[in-house]
mmCIF file with all atom_site columns, C-alpha atoms in Angstrom:
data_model
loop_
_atom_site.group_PDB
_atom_site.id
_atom_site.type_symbol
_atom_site.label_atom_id
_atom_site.label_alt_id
_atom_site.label_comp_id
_atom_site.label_asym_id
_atom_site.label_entity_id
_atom_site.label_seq_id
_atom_site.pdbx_PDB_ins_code
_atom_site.Cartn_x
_atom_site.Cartn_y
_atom_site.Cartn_z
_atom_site.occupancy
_atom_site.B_iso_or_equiv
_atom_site.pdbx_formal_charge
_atom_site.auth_seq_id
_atom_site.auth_comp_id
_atom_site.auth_asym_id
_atom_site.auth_atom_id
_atom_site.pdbx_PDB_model_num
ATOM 1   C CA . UNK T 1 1   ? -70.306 -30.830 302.150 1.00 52.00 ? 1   UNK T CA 1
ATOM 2   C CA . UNK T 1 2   ? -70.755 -29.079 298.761 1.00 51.00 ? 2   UNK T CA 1
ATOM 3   C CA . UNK T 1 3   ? -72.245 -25.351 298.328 1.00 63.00 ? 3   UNK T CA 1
ATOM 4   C CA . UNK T 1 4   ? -75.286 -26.887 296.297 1.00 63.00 ? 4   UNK T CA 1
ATOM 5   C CA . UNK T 1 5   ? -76.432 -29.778 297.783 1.00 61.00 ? 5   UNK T CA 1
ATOM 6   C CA . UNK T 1 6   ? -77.934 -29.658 301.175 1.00 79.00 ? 6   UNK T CA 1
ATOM 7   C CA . UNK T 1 7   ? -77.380 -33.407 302.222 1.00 90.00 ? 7   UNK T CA 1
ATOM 8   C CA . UNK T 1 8   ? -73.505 -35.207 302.452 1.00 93.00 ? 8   UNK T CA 1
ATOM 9   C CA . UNK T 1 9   ? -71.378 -35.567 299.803 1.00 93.00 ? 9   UNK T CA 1
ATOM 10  C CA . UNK T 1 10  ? -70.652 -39.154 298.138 1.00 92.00 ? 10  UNK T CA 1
ATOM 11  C CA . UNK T 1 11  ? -67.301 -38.851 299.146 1.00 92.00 ? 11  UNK T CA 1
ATOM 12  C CA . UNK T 1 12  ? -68.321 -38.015 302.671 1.00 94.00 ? 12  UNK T CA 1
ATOM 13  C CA . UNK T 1 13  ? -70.558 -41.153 302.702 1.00 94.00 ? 13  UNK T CA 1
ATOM 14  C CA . UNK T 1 14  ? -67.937 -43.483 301.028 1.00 94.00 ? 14  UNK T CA 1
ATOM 15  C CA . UNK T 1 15  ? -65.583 -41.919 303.645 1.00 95.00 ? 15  UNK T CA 1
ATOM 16  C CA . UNK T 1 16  ? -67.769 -42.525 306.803 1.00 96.00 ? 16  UNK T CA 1
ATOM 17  C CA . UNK T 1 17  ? -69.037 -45.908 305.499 1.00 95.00 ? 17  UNK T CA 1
ATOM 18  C CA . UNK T 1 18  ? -65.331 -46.959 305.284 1.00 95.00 ? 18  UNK T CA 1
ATOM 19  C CA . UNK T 1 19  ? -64.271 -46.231 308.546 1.00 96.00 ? 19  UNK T CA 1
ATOM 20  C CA . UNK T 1 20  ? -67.568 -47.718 309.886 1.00 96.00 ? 20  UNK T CA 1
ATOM 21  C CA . UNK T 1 21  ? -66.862 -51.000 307.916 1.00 96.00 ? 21  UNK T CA 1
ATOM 22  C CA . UNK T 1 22  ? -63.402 -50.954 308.862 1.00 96.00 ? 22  UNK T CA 1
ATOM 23  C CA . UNK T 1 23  ? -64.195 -50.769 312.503 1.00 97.00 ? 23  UNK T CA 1
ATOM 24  C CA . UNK T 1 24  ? -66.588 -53.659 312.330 1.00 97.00 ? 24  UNK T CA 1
ATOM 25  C CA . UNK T 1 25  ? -64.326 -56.004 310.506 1.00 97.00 ? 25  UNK T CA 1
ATOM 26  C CA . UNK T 1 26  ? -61.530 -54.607 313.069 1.00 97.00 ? 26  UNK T CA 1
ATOM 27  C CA . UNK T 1 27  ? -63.785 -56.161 316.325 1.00 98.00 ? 27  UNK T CA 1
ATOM 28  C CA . UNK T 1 28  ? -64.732 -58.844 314.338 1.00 98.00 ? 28  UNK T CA 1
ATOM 29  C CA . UNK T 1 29  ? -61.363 -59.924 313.718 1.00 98.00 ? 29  UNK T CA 1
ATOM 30  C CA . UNK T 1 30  ? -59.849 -59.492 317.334 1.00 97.00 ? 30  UNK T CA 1
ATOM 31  C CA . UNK T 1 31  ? -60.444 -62.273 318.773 1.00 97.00 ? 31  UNK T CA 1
ATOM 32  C CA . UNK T 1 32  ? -57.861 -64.273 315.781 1.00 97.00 ? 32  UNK T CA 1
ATOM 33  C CA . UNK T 1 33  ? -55.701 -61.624 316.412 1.00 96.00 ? 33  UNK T CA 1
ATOM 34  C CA . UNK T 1 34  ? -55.948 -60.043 312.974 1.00 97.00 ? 34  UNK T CA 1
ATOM 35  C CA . UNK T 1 35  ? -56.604 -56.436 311.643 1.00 96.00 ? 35  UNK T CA 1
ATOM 36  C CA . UNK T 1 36  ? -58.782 -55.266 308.618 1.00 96.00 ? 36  UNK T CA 1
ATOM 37  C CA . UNK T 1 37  ? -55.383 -54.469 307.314 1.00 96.00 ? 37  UNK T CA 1
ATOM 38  C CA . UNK T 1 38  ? -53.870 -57.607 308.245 1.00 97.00 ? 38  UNK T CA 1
ATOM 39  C CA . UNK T 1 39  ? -56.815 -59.726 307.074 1.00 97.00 ? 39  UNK T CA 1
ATOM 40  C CA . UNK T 1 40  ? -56.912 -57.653 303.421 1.00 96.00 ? 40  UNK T CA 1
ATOM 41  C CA . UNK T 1 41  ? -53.345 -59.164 302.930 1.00 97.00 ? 41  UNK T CA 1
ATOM 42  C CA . UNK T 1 42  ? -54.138 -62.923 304.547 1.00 97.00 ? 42  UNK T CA 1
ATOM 43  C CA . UNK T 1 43  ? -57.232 -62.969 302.846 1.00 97.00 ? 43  UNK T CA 1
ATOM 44  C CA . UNK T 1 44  ? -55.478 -61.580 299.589 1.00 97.00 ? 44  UNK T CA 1
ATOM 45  C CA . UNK T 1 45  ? -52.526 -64.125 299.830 1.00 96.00 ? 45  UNK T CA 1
ATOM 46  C CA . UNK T 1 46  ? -55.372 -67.098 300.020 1.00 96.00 ? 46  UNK T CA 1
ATOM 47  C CA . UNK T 1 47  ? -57.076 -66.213 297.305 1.00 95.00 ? 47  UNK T CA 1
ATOM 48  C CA . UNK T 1 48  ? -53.917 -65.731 295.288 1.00 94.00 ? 48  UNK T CA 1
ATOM 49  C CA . UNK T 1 49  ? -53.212 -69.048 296.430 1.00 91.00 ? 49  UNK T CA 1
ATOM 50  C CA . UNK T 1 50  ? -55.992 -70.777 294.884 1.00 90.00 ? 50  UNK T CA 1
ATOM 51  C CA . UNK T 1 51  ? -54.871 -69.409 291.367 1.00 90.00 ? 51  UNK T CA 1
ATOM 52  C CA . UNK T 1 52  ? -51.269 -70.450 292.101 1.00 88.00 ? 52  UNK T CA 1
ATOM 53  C CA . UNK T 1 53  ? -49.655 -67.250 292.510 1.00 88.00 ? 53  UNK T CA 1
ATOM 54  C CA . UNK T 1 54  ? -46.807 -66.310 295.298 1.00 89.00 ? 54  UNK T CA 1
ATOM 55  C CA . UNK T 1 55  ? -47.089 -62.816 294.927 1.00 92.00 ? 55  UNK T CA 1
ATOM 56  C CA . UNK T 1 56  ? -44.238 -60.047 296.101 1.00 91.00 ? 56  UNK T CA 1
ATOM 57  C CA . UNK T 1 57  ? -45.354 -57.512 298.670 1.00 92.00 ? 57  UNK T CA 1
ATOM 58  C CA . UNK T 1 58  ? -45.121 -54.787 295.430 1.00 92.00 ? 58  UNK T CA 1
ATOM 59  C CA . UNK T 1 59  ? -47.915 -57.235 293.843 1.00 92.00 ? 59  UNK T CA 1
ATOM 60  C CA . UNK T 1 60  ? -49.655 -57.631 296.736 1.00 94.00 ? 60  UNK T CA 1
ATOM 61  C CA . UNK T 1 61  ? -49.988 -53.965 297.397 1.00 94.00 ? 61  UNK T CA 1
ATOM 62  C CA . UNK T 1 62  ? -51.399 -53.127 294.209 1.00 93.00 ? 62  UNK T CA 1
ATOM 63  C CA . UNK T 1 63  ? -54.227 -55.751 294.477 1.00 93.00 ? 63  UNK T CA 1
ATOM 64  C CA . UNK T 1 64  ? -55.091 -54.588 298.120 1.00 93.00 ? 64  UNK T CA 1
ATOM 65  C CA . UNK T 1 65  ? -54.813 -51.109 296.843 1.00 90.00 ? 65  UNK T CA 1
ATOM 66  C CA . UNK T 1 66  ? -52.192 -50.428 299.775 1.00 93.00 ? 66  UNK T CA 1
ATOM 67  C CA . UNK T 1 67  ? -48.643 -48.582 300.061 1.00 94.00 ? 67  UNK T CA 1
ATOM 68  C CA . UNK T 1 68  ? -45.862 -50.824 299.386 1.00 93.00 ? 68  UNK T CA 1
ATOM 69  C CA . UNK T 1 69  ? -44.393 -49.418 302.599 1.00 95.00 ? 69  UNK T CA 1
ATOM 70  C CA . UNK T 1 70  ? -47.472 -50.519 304.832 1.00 96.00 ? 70  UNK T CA 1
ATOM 71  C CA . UNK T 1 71  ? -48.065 -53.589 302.844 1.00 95.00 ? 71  UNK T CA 1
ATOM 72  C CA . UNK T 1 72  ? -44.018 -54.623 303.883 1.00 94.00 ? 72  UNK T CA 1
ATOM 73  C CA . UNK T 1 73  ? -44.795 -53.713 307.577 1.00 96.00 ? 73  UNK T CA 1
ATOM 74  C CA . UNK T 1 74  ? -48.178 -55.475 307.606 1.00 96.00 ? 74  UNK T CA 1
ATOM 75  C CA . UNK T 1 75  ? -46.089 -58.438 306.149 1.00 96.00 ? 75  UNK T CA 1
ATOM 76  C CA . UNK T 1 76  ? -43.609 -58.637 308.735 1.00 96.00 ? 76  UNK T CA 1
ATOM 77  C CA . UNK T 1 77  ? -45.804 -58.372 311.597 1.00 97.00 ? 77  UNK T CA 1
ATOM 78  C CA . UNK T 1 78  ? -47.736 -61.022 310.125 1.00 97.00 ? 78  UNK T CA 1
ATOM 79  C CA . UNK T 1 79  ? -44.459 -62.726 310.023 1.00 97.00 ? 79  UNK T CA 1
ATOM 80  C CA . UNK T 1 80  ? -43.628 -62.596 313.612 1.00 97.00 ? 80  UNK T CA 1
ATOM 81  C CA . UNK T 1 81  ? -46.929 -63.868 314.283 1.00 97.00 ? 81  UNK T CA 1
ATOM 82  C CA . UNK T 1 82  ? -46.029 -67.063 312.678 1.00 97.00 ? 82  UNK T CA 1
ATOM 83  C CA . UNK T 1 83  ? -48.810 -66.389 309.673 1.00 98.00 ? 83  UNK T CA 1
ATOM 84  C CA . UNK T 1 84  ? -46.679 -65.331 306.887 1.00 97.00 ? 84  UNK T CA 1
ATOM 85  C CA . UNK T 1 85  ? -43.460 -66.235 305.173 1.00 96.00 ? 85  UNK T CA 1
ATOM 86  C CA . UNK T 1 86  ? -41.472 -63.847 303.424 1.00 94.00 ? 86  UNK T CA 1
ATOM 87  C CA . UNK T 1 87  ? -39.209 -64.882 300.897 1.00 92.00 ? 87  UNK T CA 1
ATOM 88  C CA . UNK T 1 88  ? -36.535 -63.763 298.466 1.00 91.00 ? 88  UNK T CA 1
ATOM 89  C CA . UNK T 1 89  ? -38.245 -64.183 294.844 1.00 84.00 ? 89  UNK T CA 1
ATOM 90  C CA . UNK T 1 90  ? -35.146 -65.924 292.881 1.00 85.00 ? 90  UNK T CA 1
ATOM 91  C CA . UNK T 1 91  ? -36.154 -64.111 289.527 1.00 85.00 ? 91  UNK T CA 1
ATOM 92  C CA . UNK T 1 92  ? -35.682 -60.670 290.992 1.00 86.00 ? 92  UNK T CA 1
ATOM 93  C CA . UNK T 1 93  ? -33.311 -60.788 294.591 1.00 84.00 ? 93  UNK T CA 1
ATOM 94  C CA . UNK T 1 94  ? -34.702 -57.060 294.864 1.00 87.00 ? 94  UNK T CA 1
ATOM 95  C CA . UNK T 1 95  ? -38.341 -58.475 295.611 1.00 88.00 ? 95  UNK T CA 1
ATOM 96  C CA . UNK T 1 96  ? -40.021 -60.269 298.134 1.00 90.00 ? 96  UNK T CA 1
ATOM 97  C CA . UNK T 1 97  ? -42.314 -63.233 297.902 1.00 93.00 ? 97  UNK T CA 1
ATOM 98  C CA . UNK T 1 98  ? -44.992 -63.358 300.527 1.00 95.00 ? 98  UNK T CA 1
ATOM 99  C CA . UNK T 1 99  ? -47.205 -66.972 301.273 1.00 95.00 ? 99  UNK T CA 1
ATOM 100 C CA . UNK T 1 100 ? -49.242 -68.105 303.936 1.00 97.00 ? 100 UNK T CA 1
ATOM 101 C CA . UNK T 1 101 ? -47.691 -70.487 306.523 1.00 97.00 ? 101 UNK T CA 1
ATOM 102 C CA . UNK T 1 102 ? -50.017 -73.582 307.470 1.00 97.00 ? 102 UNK T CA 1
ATOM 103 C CA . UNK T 1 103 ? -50.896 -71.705 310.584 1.00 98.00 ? 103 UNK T CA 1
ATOM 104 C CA . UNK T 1 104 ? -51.778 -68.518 309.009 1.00 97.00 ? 104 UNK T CA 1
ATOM 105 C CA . UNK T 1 105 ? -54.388 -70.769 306.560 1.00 96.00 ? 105 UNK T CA 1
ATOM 106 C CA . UNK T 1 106 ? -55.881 -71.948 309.394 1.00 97.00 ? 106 UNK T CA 1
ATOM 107 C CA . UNK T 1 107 ? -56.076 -68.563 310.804 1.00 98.00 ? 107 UNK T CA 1
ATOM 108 C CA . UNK T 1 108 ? -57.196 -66.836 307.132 1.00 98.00 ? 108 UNK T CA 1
ATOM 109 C CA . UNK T 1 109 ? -60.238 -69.416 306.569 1.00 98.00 ? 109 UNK T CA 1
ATOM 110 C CA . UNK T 1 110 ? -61.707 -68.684 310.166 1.00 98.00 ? 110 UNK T CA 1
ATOM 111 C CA . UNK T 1 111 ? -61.096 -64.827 309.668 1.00 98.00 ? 111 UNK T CA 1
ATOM 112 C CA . UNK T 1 112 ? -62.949 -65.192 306.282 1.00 98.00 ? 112 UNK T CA 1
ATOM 113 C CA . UNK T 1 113 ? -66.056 -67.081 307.697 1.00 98.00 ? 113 UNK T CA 1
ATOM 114 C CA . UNK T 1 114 ? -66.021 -64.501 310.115 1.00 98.00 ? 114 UNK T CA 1
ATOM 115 C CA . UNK T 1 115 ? -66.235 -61.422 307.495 1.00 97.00 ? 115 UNK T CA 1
ATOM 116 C CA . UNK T 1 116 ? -68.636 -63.446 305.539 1.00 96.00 ? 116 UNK T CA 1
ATOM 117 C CA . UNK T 1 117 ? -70.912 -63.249 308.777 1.00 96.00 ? 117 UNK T CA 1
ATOM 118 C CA . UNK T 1 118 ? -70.419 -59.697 309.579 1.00 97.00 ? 118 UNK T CA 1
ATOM 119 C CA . UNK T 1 119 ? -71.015 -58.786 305.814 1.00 95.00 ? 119 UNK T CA 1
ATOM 120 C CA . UNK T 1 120 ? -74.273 -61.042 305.813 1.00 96.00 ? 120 UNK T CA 1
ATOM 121 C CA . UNK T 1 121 ? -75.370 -58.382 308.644 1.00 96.00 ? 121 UNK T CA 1
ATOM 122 C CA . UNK T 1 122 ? -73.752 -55.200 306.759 1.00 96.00 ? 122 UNK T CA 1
ATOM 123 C CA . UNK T 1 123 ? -75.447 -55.726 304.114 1.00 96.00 ? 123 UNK T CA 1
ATOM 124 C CA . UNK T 1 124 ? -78.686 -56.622 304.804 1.00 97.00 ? 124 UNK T CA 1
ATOM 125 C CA . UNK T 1 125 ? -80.403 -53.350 304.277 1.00 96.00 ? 125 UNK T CA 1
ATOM 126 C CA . UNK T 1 126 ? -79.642 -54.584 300.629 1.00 96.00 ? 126 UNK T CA 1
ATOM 127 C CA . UNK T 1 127 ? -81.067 -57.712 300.609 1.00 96.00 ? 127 UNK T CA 1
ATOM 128 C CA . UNK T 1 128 ? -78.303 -59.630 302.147 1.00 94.00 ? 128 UNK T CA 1
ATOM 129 C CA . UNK T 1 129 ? -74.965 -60.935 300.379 1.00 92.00 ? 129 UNK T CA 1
ATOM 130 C CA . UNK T 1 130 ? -76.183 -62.402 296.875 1.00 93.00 ? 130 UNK T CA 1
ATOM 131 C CA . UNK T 1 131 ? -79.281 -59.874 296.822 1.00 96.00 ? 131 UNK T CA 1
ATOM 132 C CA . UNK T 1 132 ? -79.606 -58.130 293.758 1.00 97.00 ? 132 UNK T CA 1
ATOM 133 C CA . UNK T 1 133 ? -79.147 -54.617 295.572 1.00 97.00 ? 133 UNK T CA 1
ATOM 134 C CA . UNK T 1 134 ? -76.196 -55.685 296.625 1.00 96.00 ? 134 UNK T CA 1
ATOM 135 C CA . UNK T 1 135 ? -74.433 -56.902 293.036 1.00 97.00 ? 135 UNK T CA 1
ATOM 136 C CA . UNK T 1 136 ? -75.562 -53.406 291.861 1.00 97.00 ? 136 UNK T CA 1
ATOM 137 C CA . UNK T 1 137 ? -73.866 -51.422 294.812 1.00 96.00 ? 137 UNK T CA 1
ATOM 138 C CA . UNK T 1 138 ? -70.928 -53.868 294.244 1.00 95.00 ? 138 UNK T CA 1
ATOM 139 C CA . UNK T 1 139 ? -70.707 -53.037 290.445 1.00 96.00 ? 139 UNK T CA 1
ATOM 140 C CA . UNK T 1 140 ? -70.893 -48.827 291.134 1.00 95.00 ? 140 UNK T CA 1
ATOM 141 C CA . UNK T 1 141 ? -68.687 -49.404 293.431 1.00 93.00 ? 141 UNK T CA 1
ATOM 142 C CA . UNK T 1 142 ? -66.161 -51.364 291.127 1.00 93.00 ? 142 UNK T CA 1
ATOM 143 C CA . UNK T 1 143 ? -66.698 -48.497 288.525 1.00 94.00 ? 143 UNK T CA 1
ATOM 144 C CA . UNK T 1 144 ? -65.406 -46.094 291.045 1.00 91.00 ? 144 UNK T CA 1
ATOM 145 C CA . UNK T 1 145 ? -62.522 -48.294 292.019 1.00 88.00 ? 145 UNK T CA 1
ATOM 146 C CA . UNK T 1 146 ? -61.586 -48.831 288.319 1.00 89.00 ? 146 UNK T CA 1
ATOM 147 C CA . UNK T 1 147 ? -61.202 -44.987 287.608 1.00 89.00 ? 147 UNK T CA 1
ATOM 148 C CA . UNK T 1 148 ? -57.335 -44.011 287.619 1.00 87.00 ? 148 UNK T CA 1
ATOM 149 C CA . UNK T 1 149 ? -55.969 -41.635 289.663 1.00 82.00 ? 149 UNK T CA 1
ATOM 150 C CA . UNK T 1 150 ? -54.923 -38.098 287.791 1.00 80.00 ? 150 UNK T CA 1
ATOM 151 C CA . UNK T 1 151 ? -51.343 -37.005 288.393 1.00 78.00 ? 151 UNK T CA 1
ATOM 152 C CA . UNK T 1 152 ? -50.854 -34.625 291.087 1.00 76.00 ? 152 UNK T CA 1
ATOM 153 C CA . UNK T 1 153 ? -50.621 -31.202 290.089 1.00 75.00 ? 153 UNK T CA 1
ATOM 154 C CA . UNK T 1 154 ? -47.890 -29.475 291.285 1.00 76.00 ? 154 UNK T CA 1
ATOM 155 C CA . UNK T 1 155 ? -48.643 -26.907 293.809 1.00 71.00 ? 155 UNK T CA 1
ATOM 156 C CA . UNK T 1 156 ? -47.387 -23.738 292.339 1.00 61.00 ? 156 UNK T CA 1
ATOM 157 C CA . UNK T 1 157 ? -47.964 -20.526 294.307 1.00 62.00 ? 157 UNK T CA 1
ATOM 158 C CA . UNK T 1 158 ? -46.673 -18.047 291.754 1.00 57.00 ? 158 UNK T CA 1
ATOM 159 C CA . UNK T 1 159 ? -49.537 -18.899 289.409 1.00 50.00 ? 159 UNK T CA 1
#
């Protein structure tokens, strides 16, 4: 909370509303064995799909907005599973190629009726999906997610 406002901070709200979301789309997604996480990358990989990309895990993590590090142990978990297929890109041996087997498809399509569902119901204090409210929250939202990070500043005691 800030000194001169008396309600919760944007960032607490983004923050809680997050987590909430996150939970939601976590039950939701149990029963096809998937995580938010998990789905972010199965969902990603579809719609990547669609536009004929095989993206590397790097690629993928900076669409997801993800750490390479999680996004390459989200991938091979999703791998055991029988979902995902990592491969060796042959333009860089360094990277790794990441696609959807048939099975995780079938899996991803199900997982993203059921999202569509569960944000049908999130978001209906806005008017639903395609309600105007909603394309406006979606759009401040975007502006938020499209500001860059600043570099950290080093953490220098002496000053």
């Amino acid at each position: 909370m800030s000194k001169g406002s008396p309600g919760p901070t944007p960032g607490f709200l983004v923050w809680r509303l997050a987590n909430k979301w996150r939970v939601a789309v976590d039950r939701a997604l149990a029963p096809l064995g998937l995580t938010h996480a998990q789905y972010s990358l199965v969902a990603s990989l579809l719609g990547m799909r669609r536009t004929g990309e095989r993206p590397s895990q790097r690629r993928l993590a900076d669409h997801t907005g993800l750490e390479a590090l999680y996004v390459s142990k989200l991938a091979r978990a999703l791998e055991s599973a029988g979902l995902v297929e990592r491969t060796r890109d042959p333009r860089d041996p360094r990277a790794v190629q990441l696609a959807l087997t048939e099975q995780g498809e079938a899996v991803t399509r199900r997982a993203v009726a059921v999202v569509q569902e569960l944000l049908q119901q999130l978001l209906e204090p806005l008017g639903g999906l395609d309600a105007p409210r909603t394309q406006a929250f979606t759009d401040e939202l975007t502006a938020l997610l499209d500001v860059p990070l600043a570099p950290p500043v080093p953490n220098d005691e002496s000053t």
